[in-house]
């Protein structure tokens, strides 16, 4: 298949691209490089052993997107592109709505015009909102607690409405839990700009000496040890989930399929920190801080539907996630090179 991968230079996108190429698909990456460094492309090419077709532009540009679909024959789209920082979305809501909804609308228009019906969407467990019972199942109602989360809820709704109007569409809404880990080669991983918002990259930067200590947001949650519990999933398992979804869509009877991509296992902040200490071989300093606004105590998936319908399962352990993250971070203390 010729697969257009939006945001293919990002964390989950880059790992998925490597797996798609390994499976023999022809990949066309579109990325604005606003939140990804161009040097990731050479890393992808080194792993696949072949040149990667990359177009650097912003998919909110409808004319440019339309031209791409006119010039290339595209069989399917995997749509990763989007802004994803919760705190930043509160500061810059209009940017988040404009970018995240704009890319999706522009892709859907071009797909409609050029008869492309298959799309895999990078959604998030954030659409389960603040009060969802765990383990989280796909049937739960959706809501959000911040503009980033609302863009995911709204994009899911846009896809649902588009599918009512055009029942030929085959769209997968993949609700990711907490993607972490890195490519086992140590050459690709997560490379957030500035101070990491997410736990795993923060721990990795403490381990490599870029940050003094981890601040743990809340030690009094009703959880195993008082710290927040999440369902961390290795990016390699997550990437494989996209390919399984792409295959499944070719035989799907319904226009919209919703699948949780998680392990089904909850891990606390302290448990993740301890696993990382085992991986890097030393103790890591931390302090307990007040809770972070908008955080929930526990989030983990019920992955039964994805396991059954996709024939897919997350297999990497928390220790695998920490070992691979540490290999990436220790080999690339400052992330991808600038040039
Ligand atoms: N967390 C933390 N310190 C940090 C970043 C995150 O204690 O510097 C906690 C956070 O409160 C949550 C868990 O780690 O319980 C995962 O947070 P992350 O932002 O990675 O994911 P999300 O909250 O979106 O699930």
Coordinates of N, CA and C and ligand atoms in Angstrom, one line a residue, residues 86 124 126 148 177-180 195-203 213-218 221 227-232 267-269 272 287 289-292 294-299, ligand 1:
X86 N -0.7 19.4 26.8 CA -1.9 19.8 27.5 C -1.8 21.3 28.0
X124 N -6.6 9.6 21.6 CA -6.0 9.5 22.9 C -7.0 9.1 23.9
X126 N -7.3 10.4 26.5 CA -7.7 11.7 27.1 C -9.2 11.9 26.8
X148 N -6.6 20.7 24.4 CA -6.0 19.5 23.6 C -6.9 18.4 23.6
X177 N -3.0 5.1 25.2 CA -2.7 5.4 26.6 C -1.4 6.1 26.7
X178 N -0.4 5.7 27.4 CA 0.8 6.6 27.5 C 2.0 6.0 26.8
X179 N 2.3 6.5 25.6 CA 3.4 6.0 24.8 C 4.7 6.4 25.3
X180 N 5.6 5.4 25.5 CA 7.0 5.6 26.0 C 7.9 4.6 25.3
X195 N 11.3 21.9 28.5 CA 11.1 21.0 29.7 C 10.0 20.0 29.4
X196 N 10.3 18.7 29.6 CA 9.3 17.7 29.2 C 8.1 17.8 30.1
X197 N 6.9 17.7 29.5 CA 5.7 17.7 30.2 C 5.4 16.3 30.7
X198 N 5.8 15.3 30.0 CA 5.5 13.9 30.3 C 6.5 13.3 31.2
X199 N 6.0 12.3 31.9 CA 6.9 11.6 33.0 C 8.1 10.9 32.4
X200 N 8.0 10.0 31.4 CA 9.1 9.2 31.0 C 10.3 10.1 30.5
X201 N 10.0 11.1 29.6 CA 11.2 11.9 29.1 C 11.8 12.7 30.3
X202 N 10.9 13.1 31.2 CA 11.5 13.8 32.4 C 12.4 13.0 33.2
X203 N 12.0 11.7 33.5 CA 12.9 10.8 34.2 C 14.2 10.6 33.4
X213 N 16.2 16.9 39.5 CA 15.4 15.8 40.1 C 14.0 15.8 39.5
X214 N 13.3 14.7 39.7 CA 12.0 14.5 39.3 C 11.0 15.1 40.3
X215 N 10.1 15.9 39.8 CA 9.0 16.4 40.7 C 7.8 15.5 40.5
X216 N 7.3 14.8 41.5 CA 6.2 13.9 41.4 C 4.9 14.7 41.8
X217 N 4.0 14.8 40.9 CA 2.8 15.6 41.1 C 1.7 14.8 41.9
X218 N 1.9 14.9 43.2 CA 0.9 14.3 44.1 C 1.3 13.0 44.6
X221 N -2.8 10.3 46.1 CA -3.9 9.8 45.4 C -4.3 8.4 46.0
X227 N 0.9 7.7 44.3 CA 1.2 8.5 43.1 C 0.3 8.0 41.9
X228 N 0.2 8.9 40.9 CA -0.7 8.6 39.8 C -0.4 7.3 39.0
X229 N -1.4 6.7 38.6 CA -1.3 5.4 37.8 C -1.7 5.6 36.4
X230 N -0.8 5.1 35.5 CA -1.0 5.2 34.0 C -0.7 3.9 33.4
X231 N -1.2 3.7 32.1 CA -1.0 2.5 31.3 C 0.1 2.9 30.3
X232 N 1.4 2.6 30.6 CA 2.5 2.9 29.7 C 2.6 1.9 28.7
X267 N 0.6 1.4 36.1 CA 2.0 1.5 36.8 C 2.0 2.9 37.4
X268 N 2.4 3.0 38.7 CA 2.5 4.3 39.4 C 3.7 5.0 39.0
X269 N 3.7 6.3 39.3 CA 4.9 7.1 39.0 C 6.2 6.5 39.7
X272 N 7.4 3.4 38.1 CA 8.1 3.7 36.8 C 9.5 4.2 37.1
X287 N 11.2 14.6 44.4 CA 10.5 15.1 45.5 C 9.0 15.1 45.2
X289 N 5.6 16.8 45.0 CA 5.0 18.1 44.8 C 3.5 18.0 44.9
X290 N 2.8 19.2 45.0 CA 1.3 19.2 44.9 C 0.8 18.5 43.6
X291 N -0.4 18.1 43.6 CA -1.0 17.5 42.4 C -1.0 18.5 41.3
X292 N -0.9 18.0 40.1 CA -1.0 18.9 38.9 C -2.4 19.0 38.5
X294 N -5.9 19.1 36.8 CA -6.5 18.4 35.7 C -6.1 16.9 35.7
X295 N -5.1 16.5 36.5 CA -4.7 15.1 36.5 C -5.7 14.2 37.2
X296 N -5.8 13.0 36.7 CA -6.7 12.0 37.4 C -5.8 11.0 38.1
X297 N -6.4 10.2 39.0 CA -5.6 9.3 39.8 C -5.1 8.1 39.0
X298 N -6.1 7.5 38.3 CA -5.7 6.3 37.5 C -6.3 6.3 36.1
X299 N -5.5 5.8 35.2 CA -5.9 5.6 33.8 C -5.3 4.4 33.3
Ligands
LIG1 N1 4.1 13.2 36.4 C1 4.9 13.5 37.4 N2 5.9 14.4 37.2 C2 6.2 14.9 35.9 C3 5.3 14.5 34.9 C4 4.3 13.6 35.1 O1 4.7 13.1 38.6 O2 7.2 15.6 35.8 C5 3.0 12.2 36.7 C6 1.6 12.7 36.3 O3 1.0 13.4 37.4 C7 0.8 11.4 36.0 C8 1.9 10.6 35.4 O4 3.1 11.1 35.8 O5 0.4 10.8 37.2 C9 1.9 10.6 33.8 O6 1.9 11.9 33.4 P1 2.1 12.3 31.9 O7 2.1 13.8 31.8 O8 3.3 11.6 31.3 O9 0.8 11.6 31.2 P2 -0.7 11.9 31.4 O10 -1.0 12.6 32.6 O11 -1.1 12.7 30.2 O12 -1.4 10.6 31.4

